[in-house]
Coordinates of C-alpha atoms in Angstrom, one line a residue:
Chain A
M1187 CA 12.3 7.3 -19.2
P1188 CA 9.5 9.7 -19.8
D1189 CA 7.9 9.6 -23.2
P1190 CA 9.1 12.7 -25.0
E1191 CA 5.7 13.3 -26.5
P1192 CA 4.0 16.4 -25.1
P1193 CA 1.1 16.0 -22.6
K1194 CA -2.4 15.7 -24.1
S1195 CA -3.5 19.0 -22.5
R1196 CA -0.7 21.0 -24.2
V1197 CA -0.1 22.8 -21.0
T1198 CA 3.6 24.0 -21.2
L1199 CA 6.2 23.7 -18.5
A1200 CA 6.2 27.5 -18.1
Q1201 CA 2.4 27.7 -17.7
L1202 CA 2.4 24.9 -15.1
T1203 CA 5.2 26.5 -13.2
D1204 CA 3.5 29.8 -13.1
F1205 CA 0.2 28.2 -12.1
I1206 CA 1.8 26.4 -9.1
A1207 CA 3.7 29.6 -8.1
S1208 CA 0.5 31.6 -8.0
H1209 CA -1.9 29.0 -6.7
F1210 CA 0.3 26.8 -4.5
P1211 CA 3.1 29.0 -3.1
Q1212 CA 3.1 26.9 0.1
V1213 CA 4.5 23.9 -1.8
Q1214 CA 7.8 25.8 -1.4
E1215 CA 7.6 25.9 2.4
G1216 CA 8.9 23.5 5.0
N1217 CA 11.3 21.5 2.8
G1218 CA 13.7 22.2 0.0
P1219 CA 12.3 24.2 -2.8
V1220 CA 10.7 22.2 -5.7
T1221 CA 11.1 22.8 -9.4
I1222 CA 9.2 21.2 -12.2
E1223 CA 11.9 20.1 -14.6
F1224 CA 9.9 18.3 -17.3
I1225 CA 6.5 17.4 -18.4
S1226 CA 5.5 15.0 -21.1
R1227 CA 2.7 12.6 -22.1
R1228 CA 1.5 11.2 -18.8
A1229 CA 4.7 12.0 -17.0
A1230 CA 6.6 14.7 -15.0
V1231 CA 10.0 15.1 -13.4
V1232 CA 10.2 17.3 -10.3
R1233 CA 13.3 18.2 -8.3
M1234 CA 13.4 19.0 -4.6
A1235 CA 16.6 21.0 -3.7
C1236 CA 19.0 19.7 -1.1
D1237 CA 18.0 21.3 2.2
E1238 CA 18.8 20.7 5.8
R1239 CA 15.1 20.6 6.5
N1240 CA 14.8 17.4 4.5
I1241 CA 17.3 15.4 6.4
R1242 CA 17.2 13.9 9.9
P1243 CA 20.3 13.8 12.0
G1244 CA 22.5 10.9 11.1
G1245 CA 21.1 11.0 7.6
T1246 CA 18.1 8.9 8.4
V1247 CA 15.5 9.0 5.6
H1248 CA 13.2 11.9 6.1
G1249 CA 10.0 10.3 4.9
P1250 CA 7.7 13.3 4.9
A1251 CA 9.9 15.3 2.5
M1252 CA 9.9 12.3 0.0
F1253 CA 6.2 11.8 0.5
K1254 CA 5.6 15.5 -0.3
L1255 CA 7.8 15.4 -3.3
A1256 CA 6.1 12.2 -4.7
D1257 CA 2.7 13.6 -4.1
F1258 CA 3.5 16.9 -5.8
A1259 CA 5.1 15.1 -8.8
V1260 CA 1.9 13.1 -9.3
Y1261 CA -0.2 16.2 -9.0
V1262 CA 2.0 18.0 -11.6
S1263 CA 1.7 15.0 -14.0
I1264 CA -2.1 15.1 -13.7
L1265 CA -2.3 18.8 -14.4
G1266 CA 0.1 18.4 -17.3
E1267 CA -2.0 15.6 -18.8
L1268 CA -5.5 16.9 -18.0
G1269 CA -4.9 20.6 -18.0
L1270 CA -5.4 23.3 -15.4
G1271 CA -9.0 22.4 -15.2
A1272 CA -8.0 19.4 -13.0
T1273 CA -6.7 21.4 -10.1
Q1274 CA -9.4 19.9 -7.8
A1275 CA -7.8 16.5 -8.1
V1276 CA -7.1 15.2 -4.5
T1277 CA -4.9 12.4 -3.2
T1278 CA -6.8 9.4 -2.0
S1279 CA -4.0 7.1 -1.2
M1280 CA -0.3 6.6 -1.4
T1281 CA 2.0 3.7 -0.8
I1282 CA 5.7 4.6 -0.4
N1283 CA 8.6 2.3 -0.1
F1284 CA 11.9 3.7 1.3
L1285 CA 14.7 1.8 -0.4
S1286 CA 17.9 3.4 0.7
R1287 CA 19.1 6.4 2.6
P1288 CA 19.3 9.4 0.3
V1289 CA 22.7 11.2 0.4
A1290 CA 22.7 14.9 1.0
A1291 CA 21.8 15.9 -2.6
D1292 CA 18.8 17.1 -4.5
L1293 CA 16.0 14.6 -4.8
V1294 CA 14.6 13.9 -8.3
A1295 CA 11.1 12.4 -8.7
H1296 CA 9.9 10.8 -11.9
A1297 CA 6.2 10.4 -11.9
R1298 CA 4.3 8.4 -14.5
L1299 CA 0.5 8.0 -14.8
I1300 CA -0.4 4.4 -15.3
K1301 CA -4.1 5.0 -15.4
I1302 CA -6.2 8.0 -16.2
G1303 CA -9.9 7.0 -15.7
R1304 CA -13.0 9.1 -15.5
R1305 CA -12.8 9.2 -11.7
L1306 CA -9.4 8.0 -10.7
A1307 CA -5.8 8.5 -11.8
V1308 CA -3.1 6.1 -10.6
A1309 CA 0.6 7.0 -10.8
E1310 CA 3.9 5.5 -10.0
V1311 CA 6.9 7.6 -8.8
E1312 CA 10.6 6.8 -8.6
I1313 CA 12.8 9.0 -6.5
Y1314 CA 16.5 9.3 -6.9
S1315 CA 19.3 11.2 -5.3
D1316 CA 20.6 13.4 -8.0
G1317 CA 23.4 11.8 -9.9
K1318 CA 23.0 8.4 -8.2
P1319 CA 21.8 5.3 -9.9
D1320 CA 19.9 3.6 -7.1
M1321 CA 16.3 4.5 -6.4
V1322 CA 15.9 5.9 -2.9
A1323 CA 12.1 5.6 -2.8
H1324 CA 9.2 4.3 -4.8
A1325 CA 5.6 5.3 -4.6
T1326 CA 2.3 4.5 -6.1
S1327 CA -0.5 7.0 -5.6
T1328 CA -4.2 7.3 -6.4
Y1329 CA -6.0 10.7 -7.1
A1330 CA -9.7 11.3 -7.2
L1331 CA -10.3 13.4 -10.3
P1332 CA -12.9 16.2 -10.3
P1333 CA -16.2 14.8 -11.7
E1334 CA -16.7 17.4 -14.3
R1335 CA -13.6 19.2 -15.4
P1336 CA -13.3 22.1 -17.8
K1337 CA -11.6 21.1 -21.0
A1338 CA -7.9 21.8 -20.9
Chain B
M996 CA -9.1 2.1 22.0
P997 CA -5.5 1.6 23.3
D998 CA -4.9 -1.1 25.8
P999 CA -4.5 0.7 29.1
E1000 CA -1.6 -1.7 30.1
P1001 CA 1.7 0.1 30.2
P1002 CA 4.3 -0.6 27.4
K1003 CA 6.6 -3.5 27.8
S1004 CA 9.6 -1.3 28.0
R1005 CA 8.3 0.8 31.0
V1006 CA 9.4 4.0 29.3
T1007 CA 7.2 6.7 30.7
L1008 CA 5.3 9.4 28.7
A1009 CA 7.6 12.0 30.3
Q1010 CA 10.8 10.1 29.4
L1011 CA 9.7 9.7 25.8
T1012 CA 8.7 13.3 25.5
D1013 CA 12.0 14.5 26.9
F1014 CA 13.9 12.2 24.6
I1015 CA 12.1 13.4 21.5
A1016 CA 12.6 17.0 22.5
S1017 CA 16.3 16.5 22.9
H1018 CA 17.0 14.1 20.0
F1019 CA 14.4 15.1 17.4
P1020 CA 13.6 18.8 17.9
Q1021 CA 13.0 19.1 14.2
V1022 CA 9.8 17.1 14.5
Q1023 CA 8.3 20.4 15.7
E1024 CA 9.2 22.2 12.5
G1025 CA 7.3 22.7 9.3
N1026 CA 3.8 21.7 10.6
G1027 CA 1.8 22.1 13.7
P1028 CA 3.6 21.2 16.9
V1029 CA 3.2 17.6 18.0
T1030 CA 2.5 16.2 21.5
I1031 CA 2.6 12.7 22.7
E1032 CA -0.6 12.3 24.6
F1033 CA -0.5 8.7 25.7
I1034 CA 1.5 5.6 25.4
S1035 CA 0.4 2.1 26.4
R1036 CA 1.1 -1.6 25.5
R1037 CA 1.9 -1.5 21.8
A1038 CA 0.1 1.8 21.2
A1039 CA 0.5 5.6 21.3
V1040 CA -1.7 8.7 20.8
V1041 CA 0.0 11.7 19.2
R1042 CA -1.6 15.1 18.6
M1043 CA -0.7 17.7 15.9
A1044 CA -1.9 21.1 16.7
C1045 CA -4.0 23.0 14.3
D1046 CA -1.7 25.1 12.2
E1047 CA -2.1 27.0 9.0
R1048 CA 1.0 25.2 7.7
N1049 CA -1.0 21.9 7.7
I1050 CA -3.9 23.1 5.5
R1051 CA -4.0 23.9 1.8
P1052 CA -6.1 26.7 0.4
G1053 CA -9.7 25.6 0.1
G1054 CA -9.2 23.0 2.9
T1055 CA -7.8 20.4 0.6
V1056 CA -6.3 17.5 2.5
H1057 CA -2.7 18.3 3.2
G1058 CA -1.2 14.8 2.8
P1059 CA 2.4 15.4 4.0
A1060 CA 1.3 16.7 7.4
M1061 CA -0.8 13.6 8.0
F1062 CA 2.0 11.4 6.7
K1063 CA 4.4 13.0 9.1
L1064 CA 2.0 12.7 12.0
A1065 CA 1.2 9.0 11.2
D1066 CA 4.9 8.2 10.8
F1067 CA 5.8 9.9 14.1
A1068 CA 3.0 8.2 16.0
V1069 CA 4.3 4.8 14.8
Y1070 CA 7.9 5.7 15.8
V1071 CA 6.7 6.8 19.2
S1072 CA 4.7 3.5 19.7
I1073 CA 7.9 1.6 18.8
L1074 CA 10.0 3.5 21.2
G1075 CA 7.4 3.1 23.9
E1076 CA 7.2 -0.6 23.4
L1077 CA 10.9 -1.5 22.8
G1078 CA 12.5 1.3 24.8
L1079 CA 14.9 4.0 23.9
G1080 CA 17.4 1.5 22.5
A1081 CA 15.2 1.2 19.4
T1082 CA 15.8 4.7 18.1
Q1083 CA 17.6 3.5 15.1
A1084 CA 14.3 2.0 13.8
V1085 CA 13.6 3.3 10.3
T1086 CA 10.4 3.5 8.2
T1087 CA 10.6 1.1 5.3
S1088 CA 7.1 1.7 3.9
M1089 CA 3.8 3.4 4.5
T1090 CA 0.4 3.1 2.9
I1091 CA -1.9 6.0 3.7
N1092 CA -5.6 6.4 2.7
F1093 CA -7.1 9.8 2.9
L1094 CA -10.7 9.4 3.8
S1095 CA -12.3 12.8 4.3
R1096 CA -11.1 16.4 4.4
P1097 CA -10.0 17.3 7.9
V1098 CA -11.6 20.4 9.4
A1099 CA -9.4 23.1 10.8
A1100 CA -8.8 21.4 14.1
D1101 CA -6.0 19.5 15.8
L1102 CA -5.3 16.1 14.3
V1103 CA -5.1 13.1 16.7
A1104 CA -3.3 9.9 15.6
H1105 CA -3.9 6.5 17.3
A1106 CA -1.1 4.2 16.5
R1107 CA -1.2 0.5 17.3
L1108 CA 1.6 -2.1 16.7
I1109 CA 0.1 -5.1 15.0
K1110 CA 3.4 -6.9 14.8
I1111 CA 6.7 -6.7 16.6
G1112 CA 9.1 -9.2 15.0
R1113 CA 12.8 -9.5 15.4
R1114 CA 13.5 -7.4 12.3
L1115 CA 10.2 -5.7 11.4
A1116 CA 7.4 -3.9 13.2
V1117 CA 4.1 -3.3 11.5
A1118 CA 1.6 -0.7 12.7
E1119 CA -1.7 0.7 12.0
V1120 CA -2.7 4.3 12.5
E1121 CA -6.1 6.1 12.6
I1122 CA -6.2 9.8 12.4
Y1123 CA -9.1 11.9 13.5
S1124 CA -9.9 15.6 13.6
D1125 CA -10.1 16.4 17.3
G1126 CA -13.7 15.9 18.5
K1127 CA -15.1 14.5 15.2
P1128 CA -16.2 10.9 14.9
D1129 CA -15.1 10.1 11.3
M1130 CA -11.6 9.0 10.6
V1131 CA -9.8 11.4 8.2
A1132 CA -6.9 9.1 7.3
H1133 CA -5.8 5.6 7.9
A1134 CA -2.3 4.3 7.5
T1135 CA -0.3 1.1 7.8
S1136 CA 3.4 1.3 8.2
T1137 CA 6.5 -1.0 8.4
Y1138 CA 9.6 -0.1 10.3
A1139 CA 12.9 -2.0 10.1
L1140 CA 14.2 -2.6 13.6
P1141 CA 17.8 -2.3 14.6
P1142 CA 19.4 -5.8 14.4
E1143 CA 20.9 -5.7 17.9
R1144 CA 19.2 -3.3 20.3
P1145 CA 20.2 -2.5 23.8
K1146 CA 17.7 -3.7 26.4
A1147 CA 15.2 -1.1 27.3
Chain C
M221 CA 11.8 -3.5 -20.6
P222 CA 13.9 -6.0 -18.6
D223 CA 17.6 -5.5 -18.7
P224 CA 18.9 -8.2 -21.1
E225 CA 21.9 -8.9 -18.8
P226 CA 21.7 -12.3 -17.1
P227 CA 20.8 -12.5 -13.4
K228 CA 23.7 -12.3 -11.0
S229 CA 23.1 -15.8 -9.8
R230 CA 23.5 -17.3 -13.3
V231 CA 20.5 -19.5 -12.6
T232 CA 19.1 -20.4 -16.1
L233 CA 15.5 -20.2 -17.1
A234 CA 15.4 -24.0 -17.5
Q235 CA 16.9 -24.6 -14.0
L236 CA 14.4 -22.2 -12.4
T237 CA 11.5 -23.8 -14.3
D238 CA 12.6 -27.3 -13.2
F239 CA 13.0 -26.1 -9.7
I240 CA 9.5 -24.6 -9.5
A241 CA 8.0 -27.7 -11.1
S242 CA 9.6 -30.0 -8.5
H243 CA 9.3 -27.9 -5.4
F244 CA 6.2 -25.8 -6.0
P245 CA 3.9 -27.9 -8.2
Q246 CA 0.9 -26.3 -6.5
V247 CA 1.5 -23.0 -8.2
Q248 CA -0.1 -24.6 -11.2
E249 CA -3.4 -25.3 -9.3
G250 CA -6.5 -23.2 -8.9
N251 CA -5.9 -20.7 -11.7
G252 CA -4.5 -20.7 -15.2
P253 CA -1.1 -22.5 -15.5
V254 CA 1.9 -20.2 -15.2
T255 CA 5.1 -20.2 -17.3
I256 CA 8.3 -18.4 -16.6
E257 CA 9.1 -16.7 -19.9
F258 CA 12.2 -14.8 -19.2
I259 CA 14.7 -14.0 -16.4
S260 CA 17.3 -11.3 -16.5
R261 CA 19.3 -9.1 -14.2
R262 CA 16.9 -8.3 -11.3
A263 CA 13.8 -9.0 -13.5
A264 CA 11.5 -11.8 -14.6
V265 CA 8.5 -12.2 -17.0
V266 CA 5.8 -14.7 -16.1
R267 CA 2.7 -15.7 -18.0
M268 CA -0.6 -17.0 -16.6
A269 CA -2.6 -18.8 -19.2
C270 CA -6.1 -17.7 -20.0
D271 CA -8.4 -19.8 -17.9
E272 CA -12.0 -19.7 -16.9
R273 CA -10.9 -20.0 -13.3
N274 CA -9.3 -16.5 -13.5
I275 CA -12.3 -14.6 -14.6
R276 CA -15.5 -13.7 -12.7
P277 CA -18.9 -13.6 -14.5
G278 CA -19.3 -10.4 -16.3
G279 CA -15.5 -10.1 -16.7
T280 CA -15.0 -8.4 -13.4
V281 CA -11.4 -8.3 -12.4
H282 CA -10.5 -11.4 -10.5
G283 CA -8.1 -10.0 -8.0
P284 CA -6.8 -13.2 -6.4
A285 CA -5.5 -14.6 -9.7
M286 CA -3.6 -11.3 -10.4
F287 CA -2.3 -11.2 -6.8
K288 CA -1.0 -14.8 -7.3
L289 CA 0.6 -14.0 -10.6
A290 CA 2.3 -10.8 -9.3
D291 CA 3.5 -12.6 -6.1
F292 CA 4.9 -15.5 -8.1
A293 CA 6.6 -13.2 -10.6
V294 CA 8.4 -11.5 -7.7
Y295 CA 9.4 -14.8 -6.2
V296 CA 10.9 -15.9 -9.5
S297 CA 12.8 -12.7 -9.9
I298 CA 14.3 -13.1 -6.4
L299 CA 15.3 -16.7 -7.1
G300 CA 16.7 -15.6 -10.5
E301 CA 18.8 -12.9 -8.9
L302 CA 19.9 -14.6 -5.7
G303 CA 19.9 -18.2 -6.8
L304 CA 18.1 -21.2 -5.5
G305 CA 19.5 -20.7 -2.0
A306 CA 16.9 -18.0 -1.5
T307 CA 13.8 -20.2 -1.6
Q308 CA 13.0 -19.4 2.0
A309 CA 12.1 -15.8 1.0
V310 CA 8.6 -15.0 2.1
T311 CA 6.2 -12.2 1.1
T312 CA 5.8 -9.6 3.8
S313 CA 3.5 -7.2 2.0
M314 CA 1.9 -6.4 -1.3
T315 CA 0.1 -3.3 -2.6
I316 CA -1.9 -4.0 -5.8
N317 CA -3.8 -1.5 -7.9
F318 CA -6.3 -2.9 -10.4
L319 CA -6.3 -0.5 -13.4
S320 CA -8.6 -1.9 -16.0
R321 CA -10.6 -5.1 -16.5
P322 CA -8.5 -7.7 -18.2
V323 CA -9.9 -9.2 -21.4
A324 CA -10.1 -13.0 -21.7
A325 CA -6.5 -13.5 -22.7
D326 CA -3.2 -14.6 -21.0
L327 CA -1.9 -12.3 -18.4
V328 CA 1.7 -11.4 -18.5
A329 CA 3.6 -10.1 -15.5
H330 CA 6.8 -8.1 -15.6
A331 CA 8.6 -8.1 -12.3
R332 CA 11.5 -5.9 -11.5
L333 CA 13.5 -5.8 -8.3
I334 CA 14.0 -2.2 -7.2
K335 CA 15.9 -3.2 -4.0
I336 CA 17.9 -6.2 -2.9
G337 CA 19.0 -5.5 0.6
R338 CA 20.4 -7.9 3.2
R339 CA 17.1 -8.5 4.7
L340 CA 14.4 -7.2 2.3
A341 CA 13.8 -7.2 -1.4
V342 CA 11.3 -4.8 -2.9
A343 CA 9.8 -5.4 -6.3
E344 CA 7.5 -3.7 -8.8
V345 CA 5.2 -5.6 -11.1
E346 CA 3.3 -4.6 -14.2
I347 CA 0.6 -6.9 -15.5
Y348 CA -0.8 -6.8 -19.0
S349 CA -3.3 -8.7 -21.0
D350 CA -1.4 -10.4 -23.6
G351 CA -1.1 -8.2 -26.7
K352 CA -2.8 -5.2 -25.2
P353 CA -1.0 -1.9 -24.5
D354 CA -2.7 -0.8 -21.2
M355 CA -1.5 -2.1 -17.9
V356 CA -4.3 -4.0 -16.1
A357 CA -2.7 -4.1 -12.7
H358 CA 0.4 -2.8 -10.9
A359 CA 1.9 -4.1 -7.7
T360 CA 4.7 -3.4 -5.3
S361 CA 5.8 -6.1 -3.0
T362 CA 8.3 -6.7 -0.2
Y363 CA 9.9 -10.1 0.6
A364 CA 11.9 -10.9 3.7
L365 CA 15.0 -12.7 2.6
P366 CA 16.5 -15.6 4.5
P367 CA 19.1 -14.3 6.9
E368 CA 21.9 -16.6 5.8
R369 CA 21.6 -17.9 2.4
P370 CA 23.8 -20.4 0.6
K371 CA 25.7 -18.9 -2.3
A372 CA 24.0 -19.4 -5.6
Chain D
M367 CA -15.0 -5.9 17.6
P368 CA -17.9 -5.4 15.1
D369 CA -20.6 -3.0 16.1
P370 CA -23.6 -5.2 16.9
E371 CA -26.0 -2.7 15.2
P372 CA -27.4 -4.2 12.0
P373 CA -26.2 -2.9 8.7
K374 CA -28.0 0.1 7.2
S375 CA -29.3 -1.9 4.3
R376 CA -31.1 -4.4 6.5
V377 CA -29.8 -7.2 4.3
T378 CA -29.8 -10.3 6.6
L379 CA -27.0 -12.8 6.9
A380 CA -29.2 -15.5 5.3
Q381 CA -30.1 -13.2 2.3
L382 CA -26.5 -12.4 1.8
T383 CA -25.4 -16.0 2.0
D384 CA -28.0 -17.1 -0.5
F385 CA -27.1 -14.2 -2.8
I386 CA -23.4 -15.2 -2.8
A387 CA -24.3 -18.9 -3.3
S388 CA -26.4 -18.1 -6.4
H389 CA -24.4 -15.3 -8.0
F390 CA -20.8 -16.1 -7.0
P391 CA -20.5 -19.9 -6.6
Q392 CA -16.9 -19.7 -7.8
V393 CA -15.9 -18.1 -4.5
Q394 CA -16.0 -21.6 -3.1
E395 CA -13.5 -22.9 -5.6
G396 CA -9.7 -23.1 -5.4
N397 CA -9.3 -22.6 -1.7
G398 CA -11.0 -23.6 1.5
P399 CA -14.8 -23.0 1.5
V400 CA -15.8 -19.6 2.9
T401 CA -18.7 -18.8 5.2
I402 CA -20.1 -15.4 6.1
E403 CA -20.4 -15.6 9.9
F404 CA -21.7 -12.2 10.9
I405 CA -22.7 -8.9 9.3
S406 CA -23.3 -5.7 11.2
R407 CA -23.1 -1.9 10.7
R408 CA -20.2 -1.4 8.3
A409 CA -18.6 -4.7 9.2
A410 CA -18.5 -8.4 8.4
V411 CA -16.8 -11.6 9.7
V412 CA -15.9 -14.3 7.1
R413 CA -14.3 -17.6 7.7
M414 CA -12.2 -19.7 5.3
A415 CA -12.1 -23.3 6.3
C416 CA -8.8 -25.0 6.8
D417 CA -7.8 -26.7 3.5
E418 CA -4.6 -28.1 2.1
R419 CA -5.0 -25.8 -0.9
N420 CA -4.4 -22.8 1.4
I421 CA -1.1 -23.9 2.7
R422 CA 2.3 -24.1 1.0
P423 CA 4.7 -26.9 1.9
G424 CA 6.6 -26.0 5.0
G425 CA 3.7 -23.9 6.2
T426 CA 4.8 -20.8 4.3
V427 CA 2.1 -18.2 4.3
H428 CA -0.1 -18.7 1.2
G429 CA -0.6 -15.1 0.3
P430 CA -3.3 -15.6 -2.5
A431 CA -5.7 -17.5 -0.2
M432 CA -5.5 -14.6 2.4
F433 CA -5.8 -12.0 -0.3
K434 CA -8.9 -13.7 -1.6
L435 CA -10.4 -14.0 1.9
A436 CA -9.7 -10.3 2.7
D437 CA -11.1 -9.2 -0.6
F438 CA -14.3 -11.3 -0.2
A439 CA -14.8 -10.0 3.4
V440 CA -14.7 -6.4 2.2
Y441 CA -17.1 -7.2 -0.6
V442 CA -19.5 -8.8 1.8
S443 CA -19.3 -5.8 4.2
I444 CA -20.1 -3.5 1.3
L445 CA -23.1 -5.6 0.2
G446 CA -24.2 -5.7 3.8
E447 CA -24.0 -2.0 4.3
L448 CA -25.3 -0.8 0.9
G449 CA -27.6 -3.7 -0.1
L450 CA -27.6 -6.0 -2.9
G451 CA -27.8 -3.2 -5.4
A452 CA -24.1 -2.7 -4.9
T453 CA -23.0 -5.9 -6.4
Q454 CA -21.1 -4.1 -9.2
A455 CA -18.6 -2.7 -6.7
V456 CA -15.1 -3.6 -7.8
T457 CA -11.7 -3.7 -6.0
T458 CA -9.5 -0.9 -7.1
S459 CA -6.6 -1.6 -4.7
M460 CA -5.4 -3.6 -1.8
T461 CA -2.4 -3.4 0.5
I462 CA -1.9 -6.6 2.5
N463 CA 0.7 -7.1 5.2
F464 CA 1.6 -10.7 6.2
L465 CA 2.4 -10.7 9.9
S466 CA 3.0 -14.3 10.9
R467 CA 2.6 -17.7 9.5
P468 CA -0.8 -19.0 10.0
V469 CA -1.1 -22.4 11.6
A470 CA -3.2 -25.2 10.0
A471 CA -6.6 -23.8 11.1
D472 CA -9.5 -21.9 9.7
L473 CA -8.8 -18.3 8.8
V474 CA -11.2 -15.7 10.2
A475 CA -11.4 -12.2 8.6
H476 CA -12.9 -9.2 10.3
A477 CA -13.6 -6.5 7.8
R478 CA -14.6 -3.0 8.8
L479 CA -15.6 -0.2 6.4
I480 CA -13.7 3.0 7.4
K481 CA -15.2 5.1 4.6
I482 CA -18.3 4.8 2.5
G483 CA -18.3 7.7 0.1
R484 CA -20.3 8.3 -3.0
R485 CA -17.7 6.8 -5.3
L486 CA -15.3 4.8 -3.1
A487 CA -15.4 2.6 -0.1
V488 CA -12.3 2.0 2.0
A489 CA -12.0 -1.0 4.4
E490 CA -9.7 -2.5 6.9
V491 CA -9.4 -6.2 7.4
E492 CA -7.8 -8.2 10.2
I493 CA -7.1 -12.0 9.6
Y494 CA -6.6 -14.4 12.4
S495 CA -6.0 -18.2 12.6
D496 CA -9.1 -19.4 14.4
G497 CA -8.6 -19.4 18.1
K498 CA -5.2 -17.7 18.1
P499 CA -4.7 -14.2 19.5
D500 CA -2.1 -12.9 17.0
M501 CA -3.1 -11.4 13.7
V502 CA -1.7 -13.2 10.8
A503 CA -2.5 -10.6 8.2
H504 CA -3.8 -7.1 7.9
A505 CA -5.2 -5.5 4.8
T506 CA -6.7 -2.2 3.6
S507 CA -8.7 -2.2 0.4
T508 CA -10.5 0.3 -1.8
Y509 CA -13.6 -0.5 -3.8
A510 CA -15.1 1.7 -6.5
L511 CA -18.8 1.8 -5.9
P512 CA -21.3 1.7 -8.8
P513 CA -22.2 5.3 -9.7
E514 CA -26.0 4.9 -9.5
R515 CA -27.1 2.1 -7.3
P516 CA -30.6 0.8 -6.6
K517 CA -31.8 1.5 -3.1
A518 CA -31.2 -1.4 -0.8

């Protein structure tokens, strides 16, 4: 459960949503559209709408869509925490475990920053099919943070 | 360097390419088109064509495209090794390290199976920008193999 | 926070502790002694006592001690959940992130099973220095489960 | 196969072995003794002697011993490449896949640096039972490099 405390940077959900829409419009391409649902202290919740482009025939887990959702949820949680000066943060690694086949529903990713260092951020992500109790995928991810970042 | 020995299943490159085209046409969507270049004993080489959908503004590494390429290259190497009876193999995990920003060029993935067990296959993947010496990404991946699979 | 519900197998903490002492005495060798503190539904808490053998000169993170603790905590949570018939479960992979240098204190690992399938279990582990709020390491781990296991 | 070219730092095998013996004597404790067998451009080969402390009853893979060997082999390859000024390098993550049960023999780890950046090094490690063709474990690991390091 994300901490209800606001993120340190005081970026609002509306500001972050606008920023992504103007700077990263391509995040909406290729898979189901994504929506930032919630940001809080060191955490974010992001939804990817159910979309035929996410699912392989037979319902096999479509890994790349979940990878993209997990990666984006971590990026959002970093921007939320550190502010829009951290946009140059880049993914250096991700480990993703696919746990069960998601049903044809929205996917909801809960990202949580477990370390914010000077140079690296580490996050954990849980992905659920909307309304279902079992996790469909779990990821841990590392981002390299920009060396000198403007204050949020 | 892939072993030049043919895969155990004796599936040919043409058969595998046809199979993917008819059963997984959606692998060509969303990113640059992919081409299976080579299959051999426990290995495969797959190319993803340079495409604006693969690259983020500013040239930031587009992780999901590389994830998809790595995942597909492992799947191809499993089908090559075990035959078309293994199509129900599913990714259970992937760890990917992004090493350097790929230039605007084709991406070439070299997948190598380091374990083929009864229930699990483990693979390693190196991704290069075409014609460049430095690896841009490295992945290890685990697939669950179908419990009873038809002989190749 | 572990779910306070008892594990499905109804193995008790005392039974599990006795079992480990008689079947895996070597887990107490090489590093600080380990104690199972708590088992519950799909979760376990395991402590590794502060010990000079865990710490490198200068306080550098001693990865192998934390790896061992994380691995053991997952094993305990599997035995707790599935019962002592699952002792043949073996680690197939672990990803561990070292987040901050642990101080000279006991290490406490909280393991949580995020998937129990027929063939694989996947767990997540958080390691803390006793009494400190920041996570010092985070791990995800996969175990292959024995194909036919006696009922707990 | 390691590149036979010498490492950039021109540290010799004898210098590196002496350095480890005087600064990290504890690496010889807890498991089979380790020997650096070979260093070359961005690579190292390290052996862990067969030792009852490495093996669990029944021959189950003893993960922590292999984790320690993999981690040490990467550290050695970093020192070989960057020189003894890089001793403050610390492991930030490791992903290890256990592929087959090692027989009672020495373990030999081949580490290869796949990235040496300003701030991070990424390595890949293959572990074999001495004299056997099949890999018993595979690891990828990331080290944080000291920000300002003396010239080798």
